[in-house]
CSV table of C-alpha atoms and ligand atoms in Angstrom, one decimal:
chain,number,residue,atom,x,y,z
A,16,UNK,CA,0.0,0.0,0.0
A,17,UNK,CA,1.1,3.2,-0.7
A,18,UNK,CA,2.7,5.8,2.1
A,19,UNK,CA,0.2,8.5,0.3
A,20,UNK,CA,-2.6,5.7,1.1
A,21,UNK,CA,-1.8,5.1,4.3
A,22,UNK,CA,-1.3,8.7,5.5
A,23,UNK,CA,-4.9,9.2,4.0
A,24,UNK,CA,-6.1,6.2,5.9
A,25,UNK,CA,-5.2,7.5,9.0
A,26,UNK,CA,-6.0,11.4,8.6
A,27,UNK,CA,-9.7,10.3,7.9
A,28,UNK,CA,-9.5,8.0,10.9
A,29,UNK,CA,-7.9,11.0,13.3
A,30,UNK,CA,-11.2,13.2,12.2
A,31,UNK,CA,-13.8,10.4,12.2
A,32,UNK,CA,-12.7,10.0,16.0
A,33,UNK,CA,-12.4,13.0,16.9
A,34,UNK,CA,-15.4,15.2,15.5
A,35,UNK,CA,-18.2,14.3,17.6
A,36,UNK,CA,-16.3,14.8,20.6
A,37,UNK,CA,-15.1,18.3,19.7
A,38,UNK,CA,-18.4,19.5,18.0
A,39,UNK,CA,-20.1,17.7,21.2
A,40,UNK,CA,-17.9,20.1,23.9
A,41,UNK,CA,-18.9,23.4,22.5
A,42,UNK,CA,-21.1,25.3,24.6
A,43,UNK,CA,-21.6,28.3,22.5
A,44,UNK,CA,-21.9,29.5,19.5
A,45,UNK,CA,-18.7,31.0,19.1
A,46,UNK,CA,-17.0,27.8,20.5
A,47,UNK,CA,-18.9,25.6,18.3
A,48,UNK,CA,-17.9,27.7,15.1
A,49,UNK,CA,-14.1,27.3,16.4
A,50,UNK,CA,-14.7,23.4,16.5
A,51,UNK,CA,-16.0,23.0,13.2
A,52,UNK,CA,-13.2,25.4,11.7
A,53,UNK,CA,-10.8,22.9,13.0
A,54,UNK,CA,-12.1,20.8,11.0
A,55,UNK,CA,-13.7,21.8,8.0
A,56,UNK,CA,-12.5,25.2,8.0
A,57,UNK,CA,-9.7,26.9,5.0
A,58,UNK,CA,-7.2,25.5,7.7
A,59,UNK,CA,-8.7,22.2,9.1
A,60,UNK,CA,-7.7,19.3,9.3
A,61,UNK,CA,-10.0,17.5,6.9
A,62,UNK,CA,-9.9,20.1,4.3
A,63,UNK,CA,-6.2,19.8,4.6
A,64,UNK,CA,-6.4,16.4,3.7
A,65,UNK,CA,-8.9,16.5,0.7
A,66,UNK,CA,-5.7,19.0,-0.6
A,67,UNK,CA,-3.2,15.4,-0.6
A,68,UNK,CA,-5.7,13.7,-2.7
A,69,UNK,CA,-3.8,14.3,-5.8
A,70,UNK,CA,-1.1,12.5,-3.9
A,71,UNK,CA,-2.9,9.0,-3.8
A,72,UNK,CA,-3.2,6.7,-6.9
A,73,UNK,CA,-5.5,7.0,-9.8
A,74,UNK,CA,-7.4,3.8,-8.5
A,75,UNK,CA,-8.4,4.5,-5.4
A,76,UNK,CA,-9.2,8.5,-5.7
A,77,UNK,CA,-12.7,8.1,-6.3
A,78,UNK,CA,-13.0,5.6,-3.8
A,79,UNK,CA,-11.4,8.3,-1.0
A,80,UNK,CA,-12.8,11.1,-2.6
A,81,UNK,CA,-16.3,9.4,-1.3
A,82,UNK,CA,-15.1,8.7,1.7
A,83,UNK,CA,-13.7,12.3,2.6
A,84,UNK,CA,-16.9,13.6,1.6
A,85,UNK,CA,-19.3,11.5,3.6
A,86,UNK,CA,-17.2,12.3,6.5
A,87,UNK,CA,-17.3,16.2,5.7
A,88,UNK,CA,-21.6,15.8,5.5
A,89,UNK,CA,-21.7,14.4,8.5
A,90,UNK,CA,-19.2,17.1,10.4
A,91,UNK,CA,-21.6,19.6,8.5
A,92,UNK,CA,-24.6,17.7,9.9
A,93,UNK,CA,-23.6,17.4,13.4
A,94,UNK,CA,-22.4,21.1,13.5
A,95,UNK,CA,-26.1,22.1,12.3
A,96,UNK,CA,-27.3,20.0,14.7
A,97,UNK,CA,-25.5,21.3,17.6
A,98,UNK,CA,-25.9,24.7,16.1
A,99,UNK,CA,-29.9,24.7,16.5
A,100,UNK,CA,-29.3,22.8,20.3
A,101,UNK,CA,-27.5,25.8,21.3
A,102,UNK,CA,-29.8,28.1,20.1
A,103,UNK,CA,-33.0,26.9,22.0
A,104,UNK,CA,-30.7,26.0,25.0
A,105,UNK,CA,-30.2,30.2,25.0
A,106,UNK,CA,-34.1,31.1,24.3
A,107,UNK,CA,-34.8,28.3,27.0
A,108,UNK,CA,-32.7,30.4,29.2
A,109,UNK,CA,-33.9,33.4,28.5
A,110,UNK,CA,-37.5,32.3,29.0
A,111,UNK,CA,-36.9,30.5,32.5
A,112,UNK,CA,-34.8,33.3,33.3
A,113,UNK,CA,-35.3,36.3,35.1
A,114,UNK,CA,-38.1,38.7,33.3
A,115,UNK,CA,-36.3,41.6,32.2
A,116,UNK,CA,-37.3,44.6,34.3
A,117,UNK,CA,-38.9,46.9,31.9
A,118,UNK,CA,-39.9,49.5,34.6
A,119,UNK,CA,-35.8,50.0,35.2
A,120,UNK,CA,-35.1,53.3,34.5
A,121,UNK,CA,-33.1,53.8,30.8
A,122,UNK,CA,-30.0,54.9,31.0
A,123,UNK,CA,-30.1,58.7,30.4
A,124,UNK,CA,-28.1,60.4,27.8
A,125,UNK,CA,-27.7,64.4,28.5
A,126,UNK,CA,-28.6,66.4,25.9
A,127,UNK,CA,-25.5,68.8,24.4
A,128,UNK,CA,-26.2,72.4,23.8
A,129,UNK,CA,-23.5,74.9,22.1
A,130,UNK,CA,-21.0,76.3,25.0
A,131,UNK,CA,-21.3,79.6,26.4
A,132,UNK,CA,-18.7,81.1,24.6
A,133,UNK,CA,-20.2,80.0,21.4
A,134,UNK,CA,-23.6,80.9,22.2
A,135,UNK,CA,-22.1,84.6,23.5
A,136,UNK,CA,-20.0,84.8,19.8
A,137,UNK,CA,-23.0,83.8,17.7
A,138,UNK,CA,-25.6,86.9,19.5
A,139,UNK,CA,-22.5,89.2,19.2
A,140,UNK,CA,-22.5,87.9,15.3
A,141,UNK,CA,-26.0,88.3,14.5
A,142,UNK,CA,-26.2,91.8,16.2
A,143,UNK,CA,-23.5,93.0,14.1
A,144,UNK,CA,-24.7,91.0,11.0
A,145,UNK,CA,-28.4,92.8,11.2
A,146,UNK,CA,-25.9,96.1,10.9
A,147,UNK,CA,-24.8,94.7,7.7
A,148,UNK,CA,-21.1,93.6,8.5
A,149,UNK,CA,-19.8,90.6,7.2
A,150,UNK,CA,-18.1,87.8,8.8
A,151,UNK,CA,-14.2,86.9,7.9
A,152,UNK,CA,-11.8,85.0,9.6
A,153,UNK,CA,-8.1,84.7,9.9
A,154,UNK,CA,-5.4,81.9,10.9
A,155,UNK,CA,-4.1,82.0,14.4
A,156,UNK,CA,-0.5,81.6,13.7
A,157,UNK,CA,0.1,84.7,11.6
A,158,UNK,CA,3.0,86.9,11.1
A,159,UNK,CA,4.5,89.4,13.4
A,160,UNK,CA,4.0,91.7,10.1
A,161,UNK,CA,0.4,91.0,10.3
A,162,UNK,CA,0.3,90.8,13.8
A,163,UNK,CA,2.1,94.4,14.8
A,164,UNK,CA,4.1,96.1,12.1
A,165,UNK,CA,1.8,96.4,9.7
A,166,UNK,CA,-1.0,97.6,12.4
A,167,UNK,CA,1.7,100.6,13.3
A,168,UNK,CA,3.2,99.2,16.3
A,169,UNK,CA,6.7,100.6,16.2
A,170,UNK,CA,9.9,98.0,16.9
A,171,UNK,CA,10.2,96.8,20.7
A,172,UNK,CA,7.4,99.0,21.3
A,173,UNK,CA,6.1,98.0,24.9
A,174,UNK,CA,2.6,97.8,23.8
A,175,UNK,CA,4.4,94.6,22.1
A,176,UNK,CA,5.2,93.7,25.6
A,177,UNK,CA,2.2,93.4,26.6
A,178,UNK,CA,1.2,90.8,24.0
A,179,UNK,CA,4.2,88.7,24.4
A,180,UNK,CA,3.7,85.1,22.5
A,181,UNK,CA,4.7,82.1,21.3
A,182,UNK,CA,6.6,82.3,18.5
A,183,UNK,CA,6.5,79.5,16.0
A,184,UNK,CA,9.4,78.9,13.2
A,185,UNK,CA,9.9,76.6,10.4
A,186,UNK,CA,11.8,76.3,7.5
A,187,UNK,CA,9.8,76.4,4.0
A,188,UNK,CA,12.3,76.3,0.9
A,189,UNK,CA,15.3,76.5,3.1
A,190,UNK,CA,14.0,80.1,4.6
A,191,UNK,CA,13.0,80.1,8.7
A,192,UNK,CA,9.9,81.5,8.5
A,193,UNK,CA,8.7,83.2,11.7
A,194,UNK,CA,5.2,82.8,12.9
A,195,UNK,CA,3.7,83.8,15.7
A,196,UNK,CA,-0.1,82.7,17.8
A,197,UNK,CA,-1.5,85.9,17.1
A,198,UNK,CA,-2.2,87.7,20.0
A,199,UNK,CA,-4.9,89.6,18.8
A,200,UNK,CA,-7.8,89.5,16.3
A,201,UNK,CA,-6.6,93.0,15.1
A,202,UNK,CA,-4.4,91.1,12.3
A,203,UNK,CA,-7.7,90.2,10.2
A,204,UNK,CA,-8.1,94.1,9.7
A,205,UNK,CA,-4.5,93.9,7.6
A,206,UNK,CA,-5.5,90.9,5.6
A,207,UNK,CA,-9.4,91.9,4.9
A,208,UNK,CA,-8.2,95.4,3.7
A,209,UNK,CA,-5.1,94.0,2.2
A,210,UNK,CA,-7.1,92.2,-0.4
A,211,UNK,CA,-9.7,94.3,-1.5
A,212,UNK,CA,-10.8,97.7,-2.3
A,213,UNK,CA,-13.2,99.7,0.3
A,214,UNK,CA,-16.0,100.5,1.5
A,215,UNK,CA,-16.0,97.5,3.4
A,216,UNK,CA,-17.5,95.8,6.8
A,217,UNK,CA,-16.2,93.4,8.6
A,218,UNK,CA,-16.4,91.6,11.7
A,219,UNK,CA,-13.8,88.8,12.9
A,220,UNK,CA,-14.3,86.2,15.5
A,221,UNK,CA,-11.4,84.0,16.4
A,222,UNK,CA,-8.7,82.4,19.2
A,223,UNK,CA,-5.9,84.6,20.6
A,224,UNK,CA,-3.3,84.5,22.8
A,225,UNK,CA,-1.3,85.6,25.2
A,226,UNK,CA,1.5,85.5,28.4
A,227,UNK,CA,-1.1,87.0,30.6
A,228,UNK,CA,-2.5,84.3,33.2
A,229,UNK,CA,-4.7,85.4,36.2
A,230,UNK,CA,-8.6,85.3,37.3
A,231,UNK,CA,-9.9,87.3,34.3
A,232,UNK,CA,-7.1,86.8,31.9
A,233,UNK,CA,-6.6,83.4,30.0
A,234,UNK,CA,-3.6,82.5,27.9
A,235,UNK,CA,-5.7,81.3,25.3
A,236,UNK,CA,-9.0,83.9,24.9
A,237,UNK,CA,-11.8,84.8,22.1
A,238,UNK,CA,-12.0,87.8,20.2
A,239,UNK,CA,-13.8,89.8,17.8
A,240,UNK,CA,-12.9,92.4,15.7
A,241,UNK,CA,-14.8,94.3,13.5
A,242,UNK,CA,-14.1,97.7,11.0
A,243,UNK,CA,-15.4,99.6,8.7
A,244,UNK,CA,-13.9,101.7,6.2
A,245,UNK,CA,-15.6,103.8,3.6
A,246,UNK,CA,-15.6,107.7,2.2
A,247,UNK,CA,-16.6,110.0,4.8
A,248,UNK,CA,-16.8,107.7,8.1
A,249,UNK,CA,-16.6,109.6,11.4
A,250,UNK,CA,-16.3,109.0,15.5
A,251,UNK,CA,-19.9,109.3,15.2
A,252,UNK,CA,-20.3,106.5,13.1
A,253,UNK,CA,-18.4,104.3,14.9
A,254,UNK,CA,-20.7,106.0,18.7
A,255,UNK,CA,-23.6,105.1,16.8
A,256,UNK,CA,-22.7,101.4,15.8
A,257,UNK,CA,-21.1,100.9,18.9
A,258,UNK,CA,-24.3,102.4,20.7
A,259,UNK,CA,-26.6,100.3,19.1
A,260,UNK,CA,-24.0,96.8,20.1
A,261,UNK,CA,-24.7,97.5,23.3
A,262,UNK,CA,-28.2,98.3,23.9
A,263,UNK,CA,-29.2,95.3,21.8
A,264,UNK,CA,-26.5,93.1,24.0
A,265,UNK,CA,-27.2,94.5,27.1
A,266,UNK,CA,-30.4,96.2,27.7
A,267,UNK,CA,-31.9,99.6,26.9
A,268,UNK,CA,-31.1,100.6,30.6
A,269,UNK,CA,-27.6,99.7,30.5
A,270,UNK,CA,-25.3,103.1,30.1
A,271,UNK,CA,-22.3,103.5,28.1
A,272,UNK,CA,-18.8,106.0,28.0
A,273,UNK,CA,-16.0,106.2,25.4
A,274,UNK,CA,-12.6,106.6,27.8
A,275,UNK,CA,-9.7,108.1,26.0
A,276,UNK,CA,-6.8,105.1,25.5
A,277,UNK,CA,-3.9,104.4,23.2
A,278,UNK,CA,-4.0,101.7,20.4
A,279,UNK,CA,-0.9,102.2,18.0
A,280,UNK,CA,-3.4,101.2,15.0
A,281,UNK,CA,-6.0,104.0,15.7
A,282,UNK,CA,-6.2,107.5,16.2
A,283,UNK,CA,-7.9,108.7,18.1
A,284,UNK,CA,-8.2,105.2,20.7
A,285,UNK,CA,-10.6,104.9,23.1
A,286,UNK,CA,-12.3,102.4,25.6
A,287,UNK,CA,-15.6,101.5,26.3
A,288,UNK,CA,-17.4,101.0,29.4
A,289,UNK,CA,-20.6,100.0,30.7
A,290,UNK,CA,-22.8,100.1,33.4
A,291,UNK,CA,-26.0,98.6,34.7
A,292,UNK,CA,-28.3,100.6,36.6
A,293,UNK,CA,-26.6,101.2,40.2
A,294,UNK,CA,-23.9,99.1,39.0
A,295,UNK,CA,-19.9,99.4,38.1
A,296,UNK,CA,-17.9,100.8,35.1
A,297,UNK,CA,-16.3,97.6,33.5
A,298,UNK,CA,-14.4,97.5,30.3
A,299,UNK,CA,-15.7,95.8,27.5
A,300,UNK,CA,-13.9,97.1,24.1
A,301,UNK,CA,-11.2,98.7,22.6
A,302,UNK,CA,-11.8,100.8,19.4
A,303,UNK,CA,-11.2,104.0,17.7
A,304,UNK,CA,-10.4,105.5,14.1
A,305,UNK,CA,-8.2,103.5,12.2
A,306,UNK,CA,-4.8,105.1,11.7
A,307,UNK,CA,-4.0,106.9,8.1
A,308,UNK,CA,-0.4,104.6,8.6
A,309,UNK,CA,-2.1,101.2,9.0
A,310,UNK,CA,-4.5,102.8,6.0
A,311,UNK,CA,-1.9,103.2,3.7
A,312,UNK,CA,0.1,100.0,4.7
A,313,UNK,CA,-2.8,98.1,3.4
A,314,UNK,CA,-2.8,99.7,0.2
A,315,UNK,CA,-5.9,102.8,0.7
A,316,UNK,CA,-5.5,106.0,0.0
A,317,UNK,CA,-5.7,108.1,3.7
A,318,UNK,CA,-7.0,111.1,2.0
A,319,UNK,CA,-10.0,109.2,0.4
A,320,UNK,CA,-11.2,106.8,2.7
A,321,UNK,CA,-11.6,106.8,6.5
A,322,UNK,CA,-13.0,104.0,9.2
A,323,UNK,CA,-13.3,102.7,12.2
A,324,UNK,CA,-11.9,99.8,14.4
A,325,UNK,CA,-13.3,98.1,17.2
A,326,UNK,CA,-12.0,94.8,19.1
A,327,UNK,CA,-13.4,92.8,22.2
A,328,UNK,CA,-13.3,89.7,24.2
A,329,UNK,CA,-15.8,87.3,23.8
A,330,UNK,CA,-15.0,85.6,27.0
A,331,UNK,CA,-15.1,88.5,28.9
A,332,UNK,CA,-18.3,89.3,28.0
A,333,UNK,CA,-19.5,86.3,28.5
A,334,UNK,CA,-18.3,86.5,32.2
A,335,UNK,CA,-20.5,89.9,32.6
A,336,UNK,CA,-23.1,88.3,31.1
A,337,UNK,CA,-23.5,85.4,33.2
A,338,UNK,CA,-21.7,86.6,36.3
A,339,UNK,CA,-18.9,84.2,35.7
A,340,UNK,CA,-15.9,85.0,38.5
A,341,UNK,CA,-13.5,83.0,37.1
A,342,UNK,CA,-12.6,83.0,33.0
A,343,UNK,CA,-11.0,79.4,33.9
A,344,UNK,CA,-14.1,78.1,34.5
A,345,UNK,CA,-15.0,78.3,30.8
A,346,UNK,CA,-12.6,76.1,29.6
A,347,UNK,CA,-12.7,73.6,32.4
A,348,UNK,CA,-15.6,72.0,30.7
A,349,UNK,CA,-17.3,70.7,34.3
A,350,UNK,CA,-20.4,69.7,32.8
A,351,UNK,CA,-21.8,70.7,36.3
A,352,UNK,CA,-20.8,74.8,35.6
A,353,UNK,CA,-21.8,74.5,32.2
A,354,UNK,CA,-25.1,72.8,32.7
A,355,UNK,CA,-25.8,75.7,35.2
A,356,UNK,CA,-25.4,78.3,32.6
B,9,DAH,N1,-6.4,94.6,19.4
B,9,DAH,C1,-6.7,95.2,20.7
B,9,DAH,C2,-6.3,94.3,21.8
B,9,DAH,O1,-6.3,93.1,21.6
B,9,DAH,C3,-8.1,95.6,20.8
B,9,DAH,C4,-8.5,96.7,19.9
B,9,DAH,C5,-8.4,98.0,20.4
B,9,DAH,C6,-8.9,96.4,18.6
B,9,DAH,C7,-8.7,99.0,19.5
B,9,DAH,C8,-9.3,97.5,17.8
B,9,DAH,C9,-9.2,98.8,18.3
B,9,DAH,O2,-9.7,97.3,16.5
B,9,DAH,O3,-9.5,99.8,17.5
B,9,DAH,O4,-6.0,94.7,22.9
């Protein structure tokens, strides 16, 4: 008898003794599947074998061919078997089993609502929207051109101080580029302008940053800036849109002041408070009329177009609007704080 006989002989007998017991100790489903891979899987055992069949001699092919196959029907059968067995065994189970509990209370999923900052950006955006400015934004890793020379800020200026903040170089084309995280929104004023003609209006919300680090004062904050260039524009133009922000953000009762300040990019600068009724002053914007320099370093003519510039902090007027003590708190994200809002 041939070795290729023999070793043929004796694979079918391995299987033939060993199936039932190994379809017969599955418990599951996934344990039964496993069982019957081993056997009549890509990789098991008797499909392995049907591969040596070319191996045996002409004559007795057929003969095994028949046998390898009866034995693979009956694997299949059992498994099918067992299969169906393990399937009412669960249902049983889950029948004679405990009744599920349908009075249990679901799990509950919270509902997510937009965070205050956003919610505070978006009403600040729509006021100044129904006033006909458009929205633009700009990258937060910008140039120190962008960032201060451009907006008049003379060299080691201390204003500069004041914004110290992370620079960021890299090399493109064998040049280091320097960029920096801009430390104000105040650098959308030189792109916007820088690429098209006036009149134009513009408001810019975005991420800024900066060394400073206390209560109020976040080294990562939210801006917007907004401006408005055109023939002809005037401190009163910028009193009367700045007038209207306010009463439709804070109230018709709430009481306003322009204080005198310096901004290297406007001329005159000034502040703006506010007060509620009984209440104190508290700083909520920068603004002023935008500089001839920073005019002409964007390409318009000084003598032919005028405008105004305006910039505050979204977070800090979130804090007076919802009392906030901390600015922290709004980027701790304690569901608990912001829940309460
Ligand atoms: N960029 C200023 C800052 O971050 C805020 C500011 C002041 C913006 C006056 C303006 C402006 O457009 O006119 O402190």
């Amino acid at each position: 008898m041939s070795e290729a006989v023999q070793r043929f002989e004796a694979g079918l007998a391995d299987v033939e003794g060993a199936y039932q017991g190994a379809l017969g100790a599955a418990n599951s489903e996934t344990e039964l599947r496993e069982a019957n891979a081993k056997i009549v899987g890509p990789q098991g055992a008797l499909t392995q074998l049907m591969k040596l069949m070319r191996d045996l001699p002409g004559d007795r092919r057929k003969e095994f061919g028949q046998l390898a196959n009866a034995l693979k029907g009956k694997v299949t059968a059992l498994f099918d078997d067992r299969l169906a067995a393990i399937a009412r065994a669960q249902r049983e189970a889950e029948l004679t089993g405990p009744a599920l509990d349908v009075t249990m209370p679901a799990r509950w999923s919270r509902e997510g609502r937009l965070h205050p900052i956003t919610r505070v950006k978006h009403e600040l955006l729509d006021i100044f929207a129904s006033l006909g400015f458009e929205v633009a934004e700009g990258p937060e890793a910008d140039t120190h051109e962008n960032c201060f020379d451009k907006l008049g800020f003379p060299p080691d200026h201390p204003a500069t101080d004041m914004q110290d903040t992370f620079f960021l170089t890299h090399t493109e084309r064998g040049d280091d580029i320097t960029t920096l995280l801009r430390t104000h929104t105040s650098t959308v004023q030189i792109r916007e302008m820088g690429r098209r003609p006036a009149p134009l209006a513009v408001v810019s919300p975005g991420v800024v940053y900066r060394r400073d680090d206390d209560a109020t004062h976040s080294p990562m904050f939210h801006q917007i800036e907004g401006f408005l260039v055109d023939e002809g524009v005037s401190f009163a133009d910028l009193k009367g849109v700045l007038g209207v922000f306010v009463e439709r953000l804070f109230g018709a009762d709430v009481e306003m002041r322009f204080r005198a300040s310096y901004f290297p990019f406007v001329e005159p600068g000034a502040e703006v408070d506010v007060r509620r009724p009984g209440g104190k002053w508290m700083e909520i914007l920068g603004c002023g009329m935008i500089h001839p320099t920073v005019l002409e370093n964007v390409g318009y003519d000084p003598k032919k177009v005028s405008g105004f510039a305006f910039g505050l902090g979204i977070d800090r007027i979130a804090m007076v609007k919802y009392a906030i003590p901390n600015i922290k708190l709004l980027f701790e994200n304690d569901q608990r704080f912001l829940q309460s809002l």
